[in-house]
XYZ file of N, CA and C in Angstrom:
420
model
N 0.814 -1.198 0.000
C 0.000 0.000 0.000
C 0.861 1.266 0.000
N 2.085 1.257 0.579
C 2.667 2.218 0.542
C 3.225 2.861 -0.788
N 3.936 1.852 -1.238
C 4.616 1.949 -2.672
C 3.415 2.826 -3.616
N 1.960 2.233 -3.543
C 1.124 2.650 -4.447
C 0.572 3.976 -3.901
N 1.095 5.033 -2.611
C 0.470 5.518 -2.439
C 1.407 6.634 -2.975
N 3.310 6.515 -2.387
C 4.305 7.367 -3.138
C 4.394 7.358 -4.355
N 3.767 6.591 -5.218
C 4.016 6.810 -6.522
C 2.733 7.385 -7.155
N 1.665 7.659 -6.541
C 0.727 8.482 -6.713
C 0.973 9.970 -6.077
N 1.586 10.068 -5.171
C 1.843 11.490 -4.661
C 2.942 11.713 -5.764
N 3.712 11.017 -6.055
C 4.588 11.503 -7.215
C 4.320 11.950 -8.031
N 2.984 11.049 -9.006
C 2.485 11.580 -10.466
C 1.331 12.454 -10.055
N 0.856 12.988 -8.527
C 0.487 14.481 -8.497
C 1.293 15.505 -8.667
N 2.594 15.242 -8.301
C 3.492 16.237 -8.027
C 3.695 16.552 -9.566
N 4.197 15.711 -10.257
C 4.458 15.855 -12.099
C 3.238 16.240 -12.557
N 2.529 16.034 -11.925
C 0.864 16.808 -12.353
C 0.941 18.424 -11.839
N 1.020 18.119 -11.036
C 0.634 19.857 -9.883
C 2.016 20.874 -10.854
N 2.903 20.445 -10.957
C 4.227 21.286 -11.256
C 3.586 21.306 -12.439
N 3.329 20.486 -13.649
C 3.452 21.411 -14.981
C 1.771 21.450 -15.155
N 0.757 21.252 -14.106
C -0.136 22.127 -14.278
C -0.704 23.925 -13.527
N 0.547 23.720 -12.937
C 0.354 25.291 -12.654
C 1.149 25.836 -13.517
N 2.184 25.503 -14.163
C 3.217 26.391 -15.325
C 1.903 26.340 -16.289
N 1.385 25.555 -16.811
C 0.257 25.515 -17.840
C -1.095 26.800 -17.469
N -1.380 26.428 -15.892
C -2.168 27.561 -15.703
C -1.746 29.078 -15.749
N -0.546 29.348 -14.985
C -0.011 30.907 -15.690
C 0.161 31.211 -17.172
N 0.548 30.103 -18.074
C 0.797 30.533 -19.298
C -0.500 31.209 -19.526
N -1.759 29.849 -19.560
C -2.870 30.184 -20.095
C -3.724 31.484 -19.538
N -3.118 31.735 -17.890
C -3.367 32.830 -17.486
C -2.780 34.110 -18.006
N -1.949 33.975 -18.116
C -0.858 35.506 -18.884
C -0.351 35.282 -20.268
N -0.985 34.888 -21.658
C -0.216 34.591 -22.476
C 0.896 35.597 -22.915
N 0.111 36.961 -22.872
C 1.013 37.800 -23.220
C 2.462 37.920 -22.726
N 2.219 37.964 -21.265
C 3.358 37.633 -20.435
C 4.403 36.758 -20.158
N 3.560 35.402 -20.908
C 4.582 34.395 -21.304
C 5.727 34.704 -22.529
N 4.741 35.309 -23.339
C 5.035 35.488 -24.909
C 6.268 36.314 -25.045
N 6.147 37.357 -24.009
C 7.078 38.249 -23.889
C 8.187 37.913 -22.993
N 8.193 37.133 -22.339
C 9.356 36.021 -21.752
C 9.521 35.618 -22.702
N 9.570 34.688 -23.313
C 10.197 33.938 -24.612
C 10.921 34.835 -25.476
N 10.132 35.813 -26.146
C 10.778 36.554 -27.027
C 12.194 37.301 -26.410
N 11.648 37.736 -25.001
C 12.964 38.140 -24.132
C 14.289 37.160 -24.632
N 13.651 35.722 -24.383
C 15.204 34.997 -24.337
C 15.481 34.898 -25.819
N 15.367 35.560 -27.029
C 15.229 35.492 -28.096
C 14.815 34.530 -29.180
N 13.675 33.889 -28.715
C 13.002 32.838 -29.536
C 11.767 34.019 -30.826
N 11.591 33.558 -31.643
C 10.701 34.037 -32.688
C 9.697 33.094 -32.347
N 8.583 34.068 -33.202
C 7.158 33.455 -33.002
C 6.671 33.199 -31.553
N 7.244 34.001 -30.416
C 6.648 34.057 -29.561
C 5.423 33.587 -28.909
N 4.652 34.058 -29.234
C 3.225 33.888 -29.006
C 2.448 32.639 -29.950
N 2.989 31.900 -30.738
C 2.463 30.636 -30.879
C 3.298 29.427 -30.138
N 4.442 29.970 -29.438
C 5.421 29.134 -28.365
C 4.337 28.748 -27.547
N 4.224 29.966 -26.976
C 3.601 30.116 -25.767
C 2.101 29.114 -25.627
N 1.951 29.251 -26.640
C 0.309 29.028 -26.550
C 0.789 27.214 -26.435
N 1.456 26.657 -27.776
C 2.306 25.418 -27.857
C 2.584 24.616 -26.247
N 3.662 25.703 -25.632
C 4.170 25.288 -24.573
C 2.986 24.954 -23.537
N 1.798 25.625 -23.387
C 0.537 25.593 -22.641
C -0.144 24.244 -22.655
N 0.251 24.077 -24.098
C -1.563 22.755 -24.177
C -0.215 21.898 -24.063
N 1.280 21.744 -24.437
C 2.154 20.565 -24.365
C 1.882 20.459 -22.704
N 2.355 21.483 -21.880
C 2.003 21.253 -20.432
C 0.731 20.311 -19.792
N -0.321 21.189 -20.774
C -1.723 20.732 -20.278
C -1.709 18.794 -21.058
N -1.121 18.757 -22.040
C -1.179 17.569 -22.291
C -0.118 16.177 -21.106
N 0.962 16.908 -20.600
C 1.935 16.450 -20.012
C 1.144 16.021 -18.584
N 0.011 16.858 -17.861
C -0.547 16.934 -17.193
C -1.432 15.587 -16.974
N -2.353 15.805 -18.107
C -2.990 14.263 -18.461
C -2.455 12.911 -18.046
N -1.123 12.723 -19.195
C -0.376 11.479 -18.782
C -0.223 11.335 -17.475
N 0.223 12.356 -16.584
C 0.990 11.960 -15.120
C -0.599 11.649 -14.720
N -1.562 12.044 -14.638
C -2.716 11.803 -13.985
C -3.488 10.321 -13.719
N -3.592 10.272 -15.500
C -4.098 9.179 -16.235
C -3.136 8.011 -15.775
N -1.735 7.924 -16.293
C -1.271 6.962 -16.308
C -0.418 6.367 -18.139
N -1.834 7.137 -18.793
C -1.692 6.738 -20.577
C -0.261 7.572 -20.835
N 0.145 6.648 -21.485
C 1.551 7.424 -21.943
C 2.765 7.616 -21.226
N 2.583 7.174 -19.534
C 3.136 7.753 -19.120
C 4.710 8.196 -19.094
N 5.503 6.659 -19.468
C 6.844 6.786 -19.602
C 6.950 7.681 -20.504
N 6.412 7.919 -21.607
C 6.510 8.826 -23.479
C 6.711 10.328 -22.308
N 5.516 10.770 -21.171
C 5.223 11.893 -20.711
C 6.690 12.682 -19.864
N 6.838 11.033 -19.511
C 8.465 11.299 -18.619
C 9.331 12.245 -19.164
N 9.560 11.244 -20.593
C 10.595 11.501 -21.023
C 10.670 12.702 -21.886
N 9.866 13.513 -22.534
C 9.561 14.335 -22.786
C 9.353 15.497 -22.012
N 8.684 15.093 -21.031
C 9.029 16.138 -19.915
C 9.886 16.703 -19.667
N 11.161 15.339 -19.876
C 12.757 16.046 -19.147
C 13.333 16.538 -20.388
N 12.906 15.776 -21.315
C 13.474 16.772 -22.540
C 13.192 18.216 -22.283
N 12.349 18.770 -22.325
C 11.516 19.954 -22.162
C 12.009 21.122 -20.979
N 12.638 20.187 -19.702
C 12.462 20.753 -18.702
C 14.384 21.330 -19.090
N 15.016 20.227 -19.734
C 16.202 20.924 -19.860
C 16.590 21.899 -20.744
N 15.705 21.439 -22.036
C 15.691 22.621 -22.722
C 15.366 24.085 -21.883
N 14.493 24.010 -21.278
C 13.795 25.309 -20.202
C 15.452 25.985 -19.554
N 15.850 24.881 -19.111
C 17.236 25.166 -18.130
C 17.794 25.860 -18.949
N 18.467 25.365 -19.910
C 19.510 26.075 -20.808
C 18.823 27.668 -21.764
N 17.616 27.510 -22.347
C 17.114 28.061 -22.722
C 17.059 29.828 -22.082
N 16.362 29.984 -20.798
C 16.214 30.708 -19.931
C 16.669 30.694 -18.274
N 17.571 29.629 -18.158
C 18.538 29.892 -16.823
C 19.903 29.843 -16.762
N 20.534 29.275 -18.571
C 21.568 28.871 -18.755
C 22.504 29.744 -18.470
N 24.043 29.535 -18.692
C 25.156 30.226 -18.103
C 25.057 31.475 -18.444
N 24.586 32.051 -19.807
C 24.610 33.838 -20.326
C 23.604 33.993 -19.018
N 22.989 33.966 -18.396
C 22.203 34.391 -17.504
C 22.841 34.492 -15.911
N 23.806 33.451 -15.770
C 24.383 33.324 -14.440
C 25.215 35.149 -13.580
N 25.933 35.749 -14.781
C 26.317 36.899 -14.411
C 25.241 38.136 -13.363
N 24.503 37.913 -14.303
C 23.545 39.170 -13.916
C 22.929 38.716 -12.707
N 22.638 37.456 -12.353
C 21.854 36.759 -11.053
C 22.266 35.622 -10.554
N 23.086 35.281 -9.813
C 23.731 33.855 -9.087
C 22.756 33.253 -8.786
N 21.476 33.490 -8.739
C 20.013 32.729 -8.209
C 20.052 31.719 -9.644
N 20.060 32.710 -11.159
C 20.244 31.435 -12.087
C 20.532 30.408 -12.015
N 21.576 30.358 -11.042
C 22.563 29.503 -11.629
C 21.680 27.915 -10.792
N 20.693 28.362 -9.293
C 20.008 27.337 -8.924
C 19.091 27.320 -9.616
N 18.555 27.928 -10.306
C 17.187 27.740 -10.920
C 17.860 26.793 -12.000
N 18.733 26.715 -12.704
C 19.341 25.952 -13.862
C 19.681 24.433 -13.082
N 20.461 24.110 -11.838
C 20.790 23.057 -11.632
C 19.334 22.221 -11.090
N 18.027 22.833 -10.687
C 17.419 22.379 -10.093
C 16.498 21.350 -11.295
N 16.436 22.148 -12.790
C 16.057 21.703 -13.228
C 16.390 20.107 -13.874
N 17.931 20.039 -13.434
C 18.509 18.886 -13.398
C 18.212 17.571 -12.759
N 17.284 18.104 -11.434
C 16.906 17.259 -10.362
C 15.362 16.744 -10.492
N 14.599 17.718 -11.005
C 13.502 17.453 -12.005
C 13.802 16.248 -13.172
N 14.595 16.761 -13.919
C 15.107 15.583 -14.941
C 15.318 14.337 -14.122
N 16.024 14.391 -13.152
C 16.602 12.861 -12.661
C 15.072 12.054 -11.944
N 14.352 12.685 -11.553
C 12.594 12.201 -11.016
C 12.297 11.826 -12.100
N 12.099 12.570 -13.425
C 11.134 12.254 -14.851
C 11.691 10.953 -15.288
N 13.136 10.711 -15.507
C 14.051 9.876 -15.903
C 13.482 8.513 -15.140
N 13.658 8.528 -13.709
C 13.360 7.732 -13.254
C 12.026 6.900 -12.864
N 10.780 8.384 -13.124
C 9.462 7.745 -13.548
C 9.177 7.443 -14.835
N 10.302 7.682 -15.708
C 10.003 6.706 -17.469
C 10.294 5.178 -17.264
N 11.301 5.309 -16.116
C 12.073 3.404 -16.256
C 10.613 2.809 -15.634
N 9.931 3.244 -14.366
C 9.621 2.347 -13.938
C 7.881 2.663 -13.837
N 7.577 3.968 -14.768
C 6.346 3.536 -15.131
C 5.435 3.901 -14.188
N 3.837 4.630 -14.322
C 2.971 5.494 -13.455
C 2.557 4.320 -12.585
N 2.907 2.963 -11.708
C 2.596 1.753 -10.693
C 1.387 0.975 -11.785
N 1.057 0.611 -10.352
C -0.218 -0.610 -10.547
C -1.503 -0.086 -10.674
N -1.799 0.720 -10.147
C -3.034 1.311 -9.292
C -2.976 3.131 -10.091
N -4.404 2.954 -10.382
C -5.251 4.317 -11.341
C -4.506 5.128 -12.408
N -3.864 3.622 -12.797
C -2.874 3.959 -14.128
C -3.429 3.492 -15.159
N -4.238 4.080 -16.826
C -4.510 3.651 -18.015
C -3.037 3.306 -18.640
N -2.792 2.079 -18.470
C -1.454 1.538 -19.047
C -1.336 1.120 -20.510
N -1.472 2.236 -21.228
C -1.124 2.538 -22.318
C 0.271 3.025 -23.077
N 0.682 2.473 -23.569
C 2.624 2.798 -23.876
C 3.000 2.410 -25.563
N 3.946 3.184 -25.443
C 4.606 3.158 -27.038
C 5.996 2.867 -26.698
N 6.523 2.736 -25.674
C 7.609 2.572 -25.425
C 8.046 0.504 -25.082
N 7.092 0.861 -23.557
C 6.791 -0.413 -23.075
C 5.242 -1.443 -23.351
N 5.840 -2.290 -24.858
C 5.162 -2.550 -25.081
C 4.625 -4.223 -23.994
N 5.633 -4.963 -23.183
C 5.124 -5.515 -22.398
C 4.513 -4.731 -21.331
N 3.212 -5.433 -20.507
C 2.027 -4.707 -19.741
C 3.141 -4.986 -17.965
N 4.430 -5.902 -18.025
C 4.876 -6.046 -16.542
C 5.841 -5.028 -16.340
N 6.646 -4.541 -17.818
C 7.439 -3.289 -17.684
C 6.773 -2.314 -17.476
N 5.908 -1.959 -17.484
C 5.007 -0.519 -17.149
C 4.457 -0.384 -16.324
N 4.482 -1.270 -15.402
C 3.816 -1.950 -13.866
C 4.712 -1.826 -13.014
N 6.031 -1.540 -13.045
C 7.289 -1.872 -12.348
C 7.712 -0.469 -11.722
């Protein structure tokens, strides 16, 4: 019972984290939009909107269960891109706080990483996968 209960507080937590980044986007697009463009990305404002429903979709998987390793791993793709993108080293000068906001996202990665190997548990998971196509690897 225990196992099934930390690995549900887990895939809230991968829930709760990129569904509140999803809710400010969708709350402030402009404000997102204009962050992005800050770090010099083009097309701004179809990022933004992009980055929102990818969140809101990322959200799903951790919930559901469907997808979940695909959600992992993508996630951490995502989350490092974020790091380098907007906390990376050109940023460290102006604010030494960067420089944790950049490693933390590292530690994020190493959770996502490790909920792709072993999969959203047993329990109120739609075990659906493209990765793990046996049903005991995605259980594990």
């Amino acid at each position: 019972m225990g196992r099934t209960v930390e690995i549900l507080v887990a895939r809230l937590i991968f829930a709760g984290a990129f569904g509140m980044a999803a809710f400010f986007k969708f709350a402030g697009m402009a404000e997102t939009a204009a962050y992005i463009s800050a770090a010099g990305f083009p097309f701004a404002l179809p990022l933004a909107w992009l980055a929102a429903f990818f969140e809101l979709g990322l959200v799903l998987a951790f919930l559901t269960g469907a997808f979940f390793s695909e959600a992992a791993l993508l996630a951490g793709a995502y989350v490092i891109f974020l790091a380098f993108a907007f906390h990376g080293p050109s940023h460290w000068q102006g604010n030494q706080a960067e420089f944790g906001f950049f490693v933390d996202h590292f530690t994020f990665l190493a959770g996502l990483l490790y909920a792709a190997v072993h999969g959203p548990g047993k329990r109120l998971a739609l075990r659906q996968s493209l990765i793990w196509k046996d049903k005991a690897a995605s259980a594990h």
